[in-house]
Coordinates of C-alpha atoms and ligand atoms in Angstrom, one line a residue:
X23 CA 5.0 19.1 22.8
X24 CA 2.7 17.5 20.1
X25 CA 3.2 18.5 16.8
X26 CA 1.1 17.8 13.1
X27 CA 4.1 16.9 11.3
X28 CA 3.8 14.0 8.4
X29 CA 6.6 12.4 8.2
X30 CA 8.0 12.8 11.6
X31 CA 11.5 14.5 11.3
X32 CA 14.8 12.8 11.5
X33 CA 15.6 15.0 14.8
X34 CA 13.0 17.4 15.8
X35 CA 13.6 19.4 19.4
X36 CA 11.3 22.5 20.7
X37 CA 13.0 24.9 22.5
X38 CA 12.2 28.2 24.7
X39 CA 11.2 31.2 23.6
X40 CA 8.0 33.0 22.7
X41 CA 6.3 31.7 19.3
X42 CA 7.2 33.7 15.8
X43 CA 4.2 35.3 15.1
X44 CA 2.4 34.2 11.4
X45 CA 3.0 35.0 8.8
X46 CA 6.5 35.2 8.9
X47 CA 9.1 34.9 6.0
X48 CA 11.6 32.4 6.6
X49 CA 15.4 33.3 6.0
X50 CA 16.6 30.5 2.8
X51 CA 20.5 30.2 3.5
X52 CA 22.6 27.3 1.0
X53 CA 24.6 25.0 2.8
X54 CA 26.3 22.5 0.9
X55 CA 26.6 20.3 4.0
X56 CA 23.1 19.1 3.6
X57 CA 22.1 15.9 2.1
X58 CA 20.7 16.5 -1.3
X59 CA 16.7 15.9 0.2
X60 CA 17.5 17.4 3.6
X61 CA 17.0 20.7 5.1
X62 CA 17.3 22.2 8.5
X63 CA 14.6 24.3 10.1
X64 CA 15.8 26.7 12.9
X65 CA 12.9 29.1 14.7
X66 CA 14.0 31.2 17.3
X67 CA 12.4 34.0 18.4
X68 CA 14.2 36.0 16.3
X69 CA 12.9 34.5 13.3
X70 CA 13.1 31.4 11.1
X71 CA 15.9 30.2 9.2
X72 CA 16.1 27.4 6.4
X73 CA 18.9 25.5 5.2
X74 CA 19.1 23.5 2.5
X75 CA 21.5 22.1 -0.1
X76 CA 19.1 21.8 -3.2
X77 CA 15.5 23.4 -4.6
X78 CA 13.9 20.0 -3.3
X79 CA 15.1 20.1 0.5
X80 CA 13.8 23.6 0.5
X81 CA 10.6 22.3 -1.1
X82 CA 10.3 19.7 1.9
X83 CA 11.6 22.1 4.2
X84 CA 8.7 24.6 3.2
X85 CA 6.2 21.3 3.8
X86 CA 7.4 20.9 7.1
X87 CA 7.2 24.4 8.3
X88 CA 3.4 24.7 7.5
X89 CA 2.7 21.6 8.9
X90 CA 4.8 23.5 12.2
X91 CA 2.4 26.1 12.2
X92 CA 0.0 26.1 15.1
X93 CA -3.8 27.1 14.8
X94 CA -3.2 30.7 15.3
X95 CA -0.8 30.9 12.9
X96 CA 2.1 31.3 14.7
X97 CA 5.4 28.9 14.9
X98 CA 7.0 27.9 18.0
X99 CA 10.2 27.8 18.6
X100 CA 12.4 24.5 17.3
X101 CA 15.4 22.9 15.7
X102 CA 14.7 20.3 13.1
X103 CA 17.1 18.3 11.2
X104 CA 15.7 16.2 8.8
X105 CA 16.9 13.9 5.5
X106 CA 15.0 10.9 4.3
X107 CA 15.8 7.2 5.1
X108 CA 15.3 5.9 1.2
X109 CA 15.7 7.8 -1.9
X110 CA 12.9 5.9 -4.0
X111 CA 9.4 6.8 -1.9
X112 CA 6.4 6.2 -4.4
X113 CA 2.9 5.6 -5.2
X114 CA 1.4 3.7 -7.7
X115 CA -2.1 4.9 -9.4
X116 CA -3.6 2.2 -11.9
X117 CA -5.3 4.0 -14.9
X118 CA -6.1 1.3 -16.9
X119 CA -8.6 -0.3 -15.4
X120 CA -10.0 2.8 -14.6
X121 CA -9.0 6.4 -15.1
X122 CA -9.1 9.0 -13.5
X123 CA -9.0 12.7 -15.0
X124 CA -6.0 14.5 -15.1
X125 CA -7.6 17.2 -12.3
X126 CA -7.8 14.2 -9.8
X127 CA -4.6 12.8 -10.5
X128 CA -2.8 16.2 -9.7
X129 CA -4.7 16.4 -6.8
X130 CA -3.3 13.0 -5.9
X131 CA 0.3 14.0 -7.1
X132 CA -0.2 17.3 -4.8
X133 CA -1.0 15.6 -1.6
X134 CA 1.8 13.3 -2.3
X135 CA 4.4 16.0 -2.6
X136 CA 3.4 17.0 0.4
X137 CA 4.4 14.2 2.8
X138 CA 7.6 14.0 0.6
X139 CA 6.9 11.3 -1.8
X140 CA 8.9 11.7 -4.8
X141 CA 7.9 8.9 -7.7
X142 CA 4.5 8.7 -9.3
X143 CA 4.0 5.0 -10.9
X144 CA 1.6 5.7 -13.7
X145 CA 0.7 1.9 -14.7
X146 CA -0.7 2.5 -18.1
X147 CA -1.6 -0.3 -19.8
X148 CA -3.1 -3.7 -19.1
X149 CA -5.5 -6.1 -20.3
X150 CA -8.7 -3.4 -19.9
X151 CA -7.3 -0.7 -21.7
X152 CA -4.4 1.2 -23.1
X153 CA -4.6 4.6 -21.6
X154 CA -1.6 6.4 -23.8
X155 CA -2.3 8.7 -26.7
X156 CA -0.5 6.9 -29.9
X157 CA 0.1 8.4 -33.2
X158 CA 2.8 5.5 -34.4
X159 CA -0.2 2.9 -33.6
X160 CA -3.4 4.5 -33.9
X161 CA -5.3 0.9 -33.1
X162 CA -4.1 0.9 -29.5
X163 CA -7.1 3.9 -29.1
X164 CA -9.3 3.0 -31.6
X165 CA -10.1 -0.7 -30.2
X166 CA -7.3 -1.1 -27.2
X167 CA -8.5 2.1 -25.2
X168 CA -12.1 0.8 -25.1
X169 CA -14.3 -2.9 -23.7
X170 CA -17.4 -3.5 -24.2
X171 CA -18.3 -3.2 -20.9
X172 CA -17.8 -1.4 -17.8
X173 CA -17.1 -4.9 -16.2
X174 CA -15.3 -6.4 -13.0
X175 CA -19.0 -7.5 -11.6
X176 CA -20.5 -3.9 -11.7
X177 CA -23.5 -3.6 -12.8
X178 CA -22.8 -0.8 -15.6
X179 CA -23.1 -2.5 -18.5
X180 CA -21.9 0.6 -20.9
X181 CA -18.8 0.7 -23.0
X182 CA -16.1 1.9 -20.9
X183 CA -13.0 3.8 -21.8
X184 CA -10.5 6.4 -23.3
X185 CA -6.8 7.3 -23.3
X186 CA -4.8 10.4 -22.1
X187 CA -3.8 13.0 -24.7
X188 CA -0.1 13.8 -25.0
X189 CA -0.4 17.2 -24.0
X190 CA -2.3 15.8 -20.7
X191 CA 0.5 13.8 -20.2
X192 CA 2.8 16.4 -20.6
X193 CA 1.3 18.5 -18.1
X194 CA 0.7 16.1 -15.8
X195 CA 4.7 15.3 -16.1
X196 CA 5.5 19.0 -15.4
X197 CA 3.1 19.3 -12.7
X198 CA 4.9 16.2 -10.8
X199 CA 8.3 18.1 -12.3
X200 CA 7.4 21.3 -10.0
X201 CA 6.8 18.5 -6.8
X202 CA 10.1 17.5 -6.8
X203 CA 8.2 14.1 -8.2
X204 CA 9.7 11.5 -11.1
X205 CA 7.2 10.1 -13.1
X206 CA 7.5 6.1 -14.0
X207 CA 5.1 5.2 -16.4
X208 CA 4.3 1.6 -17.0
X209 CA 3.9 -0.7 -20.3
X210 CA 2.7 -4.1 -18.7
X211 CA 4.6 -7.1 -21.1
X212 CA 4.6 -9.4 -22.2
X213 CA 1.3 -10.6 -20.1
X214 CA -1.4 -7.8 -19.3
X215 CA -1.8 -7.0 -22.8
X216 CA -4.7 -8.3 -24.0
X217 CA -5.6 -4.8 -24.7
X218 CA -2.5 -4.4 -27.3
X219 CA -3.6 -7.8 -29.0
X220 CA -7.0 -6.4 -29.4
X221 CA -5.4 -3.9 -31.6
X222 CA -3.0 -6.2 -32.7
X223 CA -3.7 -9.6 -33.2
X224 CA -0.4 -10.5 -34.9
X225 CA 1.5 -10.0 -31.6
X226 CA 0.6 -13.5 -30.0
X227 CA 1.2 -16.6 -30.5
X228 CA -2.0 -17.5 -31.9
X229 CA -2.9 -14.5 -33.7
X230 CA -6.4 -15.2 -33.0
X231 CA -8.7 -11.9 -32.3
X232 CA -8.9 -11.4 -28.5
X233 CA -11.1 -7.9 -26.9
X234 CA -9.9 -5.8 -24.5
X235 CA -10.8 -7.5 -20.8
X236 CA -14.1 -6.8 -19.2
X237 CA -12.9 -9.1 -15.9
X238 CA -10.2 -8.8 -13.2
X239 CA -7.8 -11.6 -13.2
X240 CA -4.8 -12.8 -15.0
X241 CA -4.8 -13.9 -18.8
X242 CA -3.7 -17.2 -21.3
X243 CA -3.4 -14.3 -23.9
X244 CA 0.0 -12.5 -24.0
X245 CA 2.7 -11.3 -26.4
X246 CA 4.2 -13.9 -28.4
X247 CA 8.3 -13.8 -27.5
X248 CA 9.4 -15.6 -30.3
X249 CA 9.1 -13.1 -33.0
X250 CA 11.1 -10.5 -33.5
X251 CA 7.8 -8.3 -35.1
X252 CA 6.6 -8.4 -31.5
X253 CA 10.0 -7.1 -30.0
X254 CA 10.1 -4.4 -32.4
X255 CA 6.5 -3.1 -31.9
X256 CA 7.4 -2.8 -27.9
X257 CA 10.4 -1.1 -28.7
X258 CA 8.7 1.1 -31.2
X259 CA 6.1 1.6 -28.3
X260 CA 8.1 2.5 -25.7
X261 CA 10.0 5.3 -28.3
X262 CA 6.8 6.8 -28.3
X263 CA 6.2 6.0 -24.7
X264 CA 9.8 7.7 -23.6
X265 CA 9.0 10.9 -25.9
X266 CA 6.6 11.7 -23.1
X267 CA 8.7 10.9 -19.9
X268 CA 11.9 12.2 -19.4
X269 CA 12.7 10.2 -16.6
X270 CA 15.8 7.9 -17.2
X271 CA 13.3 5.0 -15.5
X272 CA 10.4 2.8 -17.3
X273 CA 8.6 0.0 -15.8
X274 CA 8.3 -2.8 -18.4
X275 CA 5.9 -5.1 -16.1
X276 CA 6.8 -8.7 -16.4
X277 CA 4.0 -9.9 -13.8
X278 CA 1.8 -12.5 -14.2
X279 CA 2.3 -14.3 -17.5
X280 CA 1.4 -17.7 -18.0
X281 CA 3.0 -19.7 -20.2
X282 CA 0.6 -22.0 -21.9
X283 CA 0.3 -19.9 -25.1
X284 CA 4.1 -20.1 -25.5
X285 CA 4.4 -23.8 -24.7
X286 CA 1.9 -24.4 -27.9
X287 CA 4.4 -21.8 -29.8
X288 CA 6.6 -23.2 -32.4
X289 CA 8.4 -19.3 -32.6
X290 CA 8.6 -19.3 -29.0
X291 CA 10.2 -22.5 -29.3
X292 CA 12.4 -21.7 -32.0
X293 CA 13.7 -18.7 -30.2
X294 CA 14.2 -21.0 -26.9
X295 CA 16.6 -22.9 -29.0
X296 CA 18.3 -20.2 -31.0
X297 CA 19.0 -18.1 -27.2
X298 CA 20.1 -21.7 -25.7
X299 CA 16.9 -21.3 -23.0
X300 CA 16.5 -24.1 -20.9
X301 CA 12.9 -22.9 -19.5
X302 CA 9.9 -20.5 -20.4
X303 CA 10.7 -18.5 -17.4
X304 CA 13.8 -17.7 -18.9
X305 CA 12.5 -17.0 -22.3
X306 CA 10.5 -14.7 -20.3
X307 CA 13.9 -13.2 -18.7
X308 CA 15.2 -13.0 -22.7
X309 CA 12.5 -11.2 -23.8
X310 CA 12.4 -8.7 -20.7
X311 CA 16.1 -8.2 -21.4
X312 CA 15.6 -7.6 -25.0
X313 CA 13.3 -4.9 -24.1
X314 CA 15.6 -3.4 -21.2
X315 CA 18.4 -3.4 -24.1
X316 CA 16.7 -1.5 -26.2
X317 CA 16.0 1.2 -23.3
X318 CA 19.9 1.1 -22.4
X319 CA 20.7 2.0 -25.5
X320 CA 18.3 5.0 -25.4
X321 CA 20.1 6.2 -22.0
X322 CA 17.5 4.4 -19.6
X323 CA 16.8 1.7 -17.4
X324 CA 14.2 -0.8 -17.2
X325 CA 11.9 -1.7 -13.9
X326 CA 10.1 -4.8 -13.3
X327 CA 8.3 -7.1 -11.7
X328 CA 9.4 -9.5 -9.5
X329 CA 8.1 -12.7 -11.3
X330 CA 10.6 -11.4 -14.0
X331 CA 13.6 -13.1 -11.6
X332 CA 12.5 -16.3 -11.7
X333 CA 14.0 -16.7 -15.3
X334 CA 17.3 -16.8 -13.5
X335 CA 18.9 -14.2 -16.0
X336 CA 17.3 -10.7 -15.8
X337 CA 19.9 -8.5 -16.8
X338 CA 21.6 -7.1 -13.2
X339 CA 20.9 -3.5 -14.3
X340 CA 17.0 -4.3 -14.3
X341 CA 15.6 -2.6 -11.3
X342 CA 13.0 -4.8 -9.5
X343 CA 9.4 -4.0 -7.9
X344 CA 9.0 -6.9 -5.1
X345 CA 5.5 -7.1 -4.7
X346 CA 5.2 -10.8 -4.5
X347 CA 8.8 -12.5 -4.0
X348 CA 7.3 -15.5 -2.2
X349 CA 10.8 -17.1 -3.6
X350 CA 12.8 -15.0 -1.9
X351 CA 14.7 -13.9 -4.9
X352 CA 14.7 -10.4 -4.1
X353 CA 16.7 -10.2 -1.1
X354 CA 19.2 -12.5 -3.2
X355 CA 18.8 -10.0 -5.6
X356 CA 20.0 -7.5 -3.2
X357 CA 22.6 -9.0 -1.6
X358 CA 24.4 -9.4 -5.5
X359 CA 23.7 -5.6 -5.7
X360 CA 20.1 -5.3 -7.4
X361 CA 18.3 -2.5 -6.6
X362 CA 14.8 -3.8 -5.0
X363 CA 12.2 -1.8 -4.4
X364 CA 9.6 -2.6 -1.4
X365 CA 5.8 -3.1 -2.2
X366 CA 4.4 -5.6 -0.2
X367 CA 0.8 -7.0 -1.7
X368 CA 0.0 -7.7 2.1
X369 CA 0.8 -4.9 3.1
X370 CA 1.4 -2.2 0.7
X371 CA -1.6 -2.7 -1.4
X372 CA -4.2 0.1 -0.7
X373 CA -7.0 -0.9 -3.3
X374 CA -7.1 -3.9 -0.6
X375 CA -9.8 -3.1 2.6
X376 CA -9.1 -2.3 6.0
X377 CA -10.3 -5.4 7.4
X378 CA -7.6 -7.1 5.4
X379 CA -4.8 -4.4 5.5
X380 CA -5.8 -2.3 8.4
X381 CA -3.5 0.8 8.8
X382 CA -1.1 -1.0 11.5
X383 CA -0.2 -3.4 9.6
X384 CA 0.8 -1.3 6.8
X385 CA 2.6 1.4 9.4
X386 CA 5.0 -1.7 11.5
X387 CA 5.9 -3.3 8.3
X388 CA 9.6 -3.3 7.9
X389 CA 10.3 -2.7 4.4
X390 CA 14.1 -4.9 4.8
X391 CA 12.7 -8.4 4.1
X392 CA 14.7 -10.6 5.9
X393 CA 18.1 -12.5 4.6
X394 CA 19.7 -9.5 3.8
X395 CA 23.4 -8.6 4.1
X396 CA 24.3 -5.2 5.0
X397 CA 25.3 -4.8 1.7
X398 CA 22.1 -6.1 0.4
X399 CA 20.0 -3.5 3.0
X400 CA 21.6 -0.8 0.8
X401 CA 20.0 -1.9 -2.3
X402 CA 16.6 -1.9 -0.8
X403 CA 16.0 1.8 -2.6
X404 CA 12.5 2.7 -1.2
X405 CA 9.2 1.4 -0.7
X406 CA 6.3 2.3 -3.0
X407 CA 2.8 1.5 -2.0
X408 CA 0.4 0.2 -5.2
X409 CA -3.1 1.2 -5.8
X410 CA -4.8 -1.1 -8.4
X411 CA -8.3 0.1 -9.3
X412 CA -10.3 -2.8 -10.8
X413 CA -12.6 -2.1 -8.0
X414 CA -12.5 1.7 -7.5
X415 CA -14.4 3.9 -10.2
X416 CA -14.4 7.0 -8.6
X417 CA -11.8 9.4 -7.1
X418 CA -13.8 9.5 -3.7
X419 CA -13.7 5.8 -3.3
X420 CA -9.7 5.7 -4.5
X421 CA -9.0 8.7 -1.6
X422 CA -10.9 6.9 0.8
X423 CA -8.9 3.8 0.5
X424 CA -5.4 5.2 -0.1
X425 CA -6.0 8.0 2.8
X426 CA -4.2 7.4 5.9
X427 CA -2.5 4.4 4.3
X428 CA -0.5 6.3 1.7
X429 CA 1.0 8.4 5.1
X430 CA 1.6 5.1 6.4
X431 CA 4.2 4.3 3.3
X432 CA 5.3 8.1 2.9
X433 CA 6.5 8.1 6.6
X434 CA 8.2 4.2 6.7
X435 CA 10.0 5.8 3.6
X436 CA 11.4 9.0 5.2
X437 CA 11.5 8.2 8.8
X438 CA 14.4 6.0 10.5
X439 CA 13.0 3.2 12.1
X440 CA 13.6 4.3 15.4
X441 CA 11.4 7.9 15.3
X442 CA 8.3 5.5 14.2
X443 CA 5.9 5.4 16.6
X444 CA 2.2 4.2 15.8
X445 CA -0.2 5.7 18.0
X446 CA 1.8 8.8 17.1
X447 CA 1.2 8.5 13.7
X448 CA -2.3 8.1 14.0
X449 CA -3.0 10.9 15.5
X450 CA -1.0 13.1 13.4
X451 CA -2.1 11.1 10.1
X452 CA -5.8 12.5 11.7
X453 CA -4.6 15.8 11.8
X454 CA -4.0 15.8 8.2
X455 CA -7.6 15.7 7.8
X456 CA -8.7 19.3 7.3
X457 CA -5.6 20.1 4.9
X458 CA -6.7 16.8 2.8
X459 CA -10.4 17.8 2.6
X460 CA -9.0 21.2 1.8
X461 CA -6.9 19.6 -1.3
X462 CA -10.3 17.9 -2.5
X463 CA -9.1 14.5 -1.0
X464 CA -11.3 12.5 1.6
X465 CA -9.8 10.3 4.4
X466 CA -11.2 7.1 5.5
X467 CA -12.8 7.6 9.3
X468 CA -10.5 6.8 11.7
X469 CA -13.1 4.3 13.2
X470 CA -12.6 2.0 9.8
X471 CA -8.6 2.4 10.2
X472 CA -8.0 -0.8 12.5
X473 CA -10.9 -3.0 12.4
X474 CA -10.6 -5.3 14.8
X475 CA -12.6 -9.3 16.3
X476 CA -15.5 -9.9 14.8
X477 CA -16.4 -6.8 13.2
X478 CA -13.3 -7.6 11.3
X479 CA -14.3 -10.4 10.1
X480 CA -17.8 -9.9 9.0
X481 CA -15.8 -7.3 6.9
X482 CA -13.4 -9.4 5.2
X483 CA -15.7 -12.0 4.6
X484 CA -18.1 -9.5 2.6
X485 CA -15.2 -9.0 0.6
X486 CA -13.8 -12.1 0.1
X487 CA -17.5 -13.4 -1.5
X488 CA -17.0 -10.5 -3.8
X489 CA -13.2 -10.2 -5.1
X490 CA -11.3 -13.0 -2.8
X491 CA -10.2 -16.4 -3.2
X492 CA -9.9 -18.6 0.3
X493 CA -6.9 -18.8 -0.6
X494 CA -5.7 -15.1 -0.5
X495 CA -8.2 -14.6 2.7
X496 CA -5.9 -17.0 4.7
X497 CA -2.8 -15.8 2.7
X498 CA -3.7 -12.6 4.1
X499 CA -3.9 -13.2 7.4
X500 CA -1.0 -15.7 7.4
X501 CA 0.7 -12.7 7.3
X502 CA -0.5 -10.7 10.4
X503 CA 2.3 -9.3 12.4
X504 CA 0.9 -9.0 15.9
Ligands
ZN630 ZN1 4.9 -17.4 -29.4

């Protein structure tokens, strides 16, 4: 019997018996025997019966049972037993190169909830803008929240901008809170922050007047990390930061900085010397570990980037986002009992098109990279699928791109390997459609999902004149799995 239901249970089996008619209130019974996410869902023609160990695996348990309901409203008759495979099962939104409102990222976080995500990624800051309400350092809104242009090769030439309010924030937080959903936000250092030096100059090396970026890319221009001014104001930052995210986590970044600034730095230098650093990766991994000590102290713990690793001395506590870990320091990592967390750029990246990550290759990537241990496999938390939005100005566009992919991720996170089936999935991740439209969120047509020959091609290489290096083009399809 075909079903709607997204992610496909752990252990789902239909039975006999005529359908409970709709609408029918389920019976909620505790049982302690239940992993903390996971619920049971009996129907019998009696009636329905939930059990659950926590509020959340009733929550999911509720998700599943709508999703059980046929067209005329009734529910046949089934035993499901379901918990997820990972803990960690997030999505990423980018609002700093451009935001969305608060209404469209609920919507977002709504939909989530529903196919049991349970981490929001709010990346917050980065060389286009600061997007977080400050008081402590009023600059950051003043001259970081704005550029001059629209930019990344549109044609809107108007000043772009703005920042969440705190009590936006807040509500935003406590709408996730209701979802069963953590919110992560992220403060991109000690590259991405050309947007910070705008406001404050003093924080590089050179302590030359930079603006707020108007172009994608990656920048010379980043904190300086041999003064202990600039490790105070992130500290002081992130204070403020924390006051508005309870979560114990916060992602510090620690992507993509270039060194050349630092090289020319006497401070950086000088702090090199004083730490005993034998590299600028590693004054990199001293200054990301000055920051995570700061948050240890305050009762949390620091995410970032995978580049961060290549210092060679990340503090082992630092949780790390393997988007790029060409190195293969991540399942290393794991293996010495890191906690890694799965986002693939080739695969995991929505804000990349179809013709270069169709849905496929998103849904039959395994998020284990290879060279683990078993030991190592269990510090593989979750998977977490990215959407960067230097090229996506409005909600429509960013729904259209993350919609079916984000199913993709949400089911590889809560389904064992062996109940994933793709043609399966497509055709329930299509039958999401009218509930998404319903939620105010548009799918892509299933006709774009796997692009295939030359139609695929003529696709990704109108892309690639726009956004793509050659190099990335054959990077991406290097890494085709079938
Ligand atoms: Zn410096």
């Amino acid at each position: 019997m075909q079903h709607r239901i997204l992610p496909q249970p752990k252990s789902l089996r239909f039975t006999a018996g005529a359908p409970v008619p709709g609408p029918a209130v389920p019976t909620v019974v505790f049982d302690a025997s239940l992993p903390a996410e996971g619920y049971a869902i009996s129907v019998t023609p009696s009636g329905i019966t939930i059990r659950h160990s926590t509020p959340q695996g009733l929550f999911y348990a509720r998700q599943t049972l709508s999703m059980l309901q046929s067209a005329d409203g009734s529910f046949p008759c089934a035993e499901i037993e379901d918990a997820p495979r990972f803990a960690y099962r997030a999505f990423m939104l980018d609002s700093a190169r451009h935001m969305q409102t608060p209404d469209e990222i609920k919507r977002y976080i709504d939909v989530a909830a529903r196919y049991k995500m349970n981490v929001f990624h709010w990346h917050l800051s980065d060389d286009q803008g600061y997007r977080v309400e400050s008081e402590r350092f009023p600059l950051l809104n003043e001259i970081g929240s704005f550029r001059r242009e629209h930019g990344f090769g549109s044609v809107n030439r108007s000043r772009y901008g703005g920042y969440y309010k705190k009590d936006e924030i807040r509500a935003i937080v406590s709408y996730c809170a209701e979802r069963y959903i953590r919110v992560i936000p992220e403060i991109d250092m000690p590259g991405h922050t050309k947007a910070i030096l705008a406001s404050y100059p003093s924080l590089s090396c050179r302590e030359t007047p930079v603006q707020p970026e108007t172009r994608a890319g990656v920048f010379r221009d980043i904190l300086c990390a041999g003064k202990d001014e600039t490790v105070a104001f992130c500290c002081d930052l992130l204070d403020e930061v924390c006051d508005l995210f309870p979560d114990e986590w916060v992602h510090i970044g620690g992507d993509e900085a270039p060194k050349q600034r630092w090289q020319a730095c006497d401070r950086c230098k000088d702090r090199m010397a004083k730490a005993h650093l034998d590299s600028f990766e590693a004054l990199q991994g001293d200054f990301m570990n000055r920051i995570a000590a700061h948050l240890r102290e305050k009762g949390k713990r620091a995410v970032a980037w995978n580049e961060s690793l290549k210092s060679g001395c990340l503090d082992s506590d630092v949780i790390v986002a393997d988007w790029m870990d060409r190195d293969k320091l991540c399942p290393a990592r794991a293996n010495a009992g890191g906690a890694i967390i799965a986002e693939d750029f080739f695969h995991y990246y929505l804000d990349y098109p179809y013709a270069m990550t169709p849905v496929k290759k998103v849904y039959t990537f395994d998020p284990l990279p290879e060279g683990l241990t078993d030991f190592g496999k269990a510090h593989i938390i979750g998977v977490e699928t990215p959407l960067w939005t230097e090229f996506i100005e409005d909600f429509e566009k960013l729904c259209t791109m993350a919609f079916p992919r984000l199913l993709a991720v949400a089911e590889r996170g809560w389904t064992p390997e062996e109940g994933c089936d793709y043609a399966d999935f497509v055709r329930r991740a299509e039958a999401q459609r009218p509930s998404l439209a319903a939620s105010g969120i548009a799918m892509d047509p299933q006709r774009d999902w796997d692009p295939r020959g030359p139609d695929r091609l003529k696709k990704l290489l109108a892309h690639y004149k726009k956004t793509l290096t050659k190099e990335m083009l054959f990077s991406f399809l290097q890494k085709e799995d079938d």
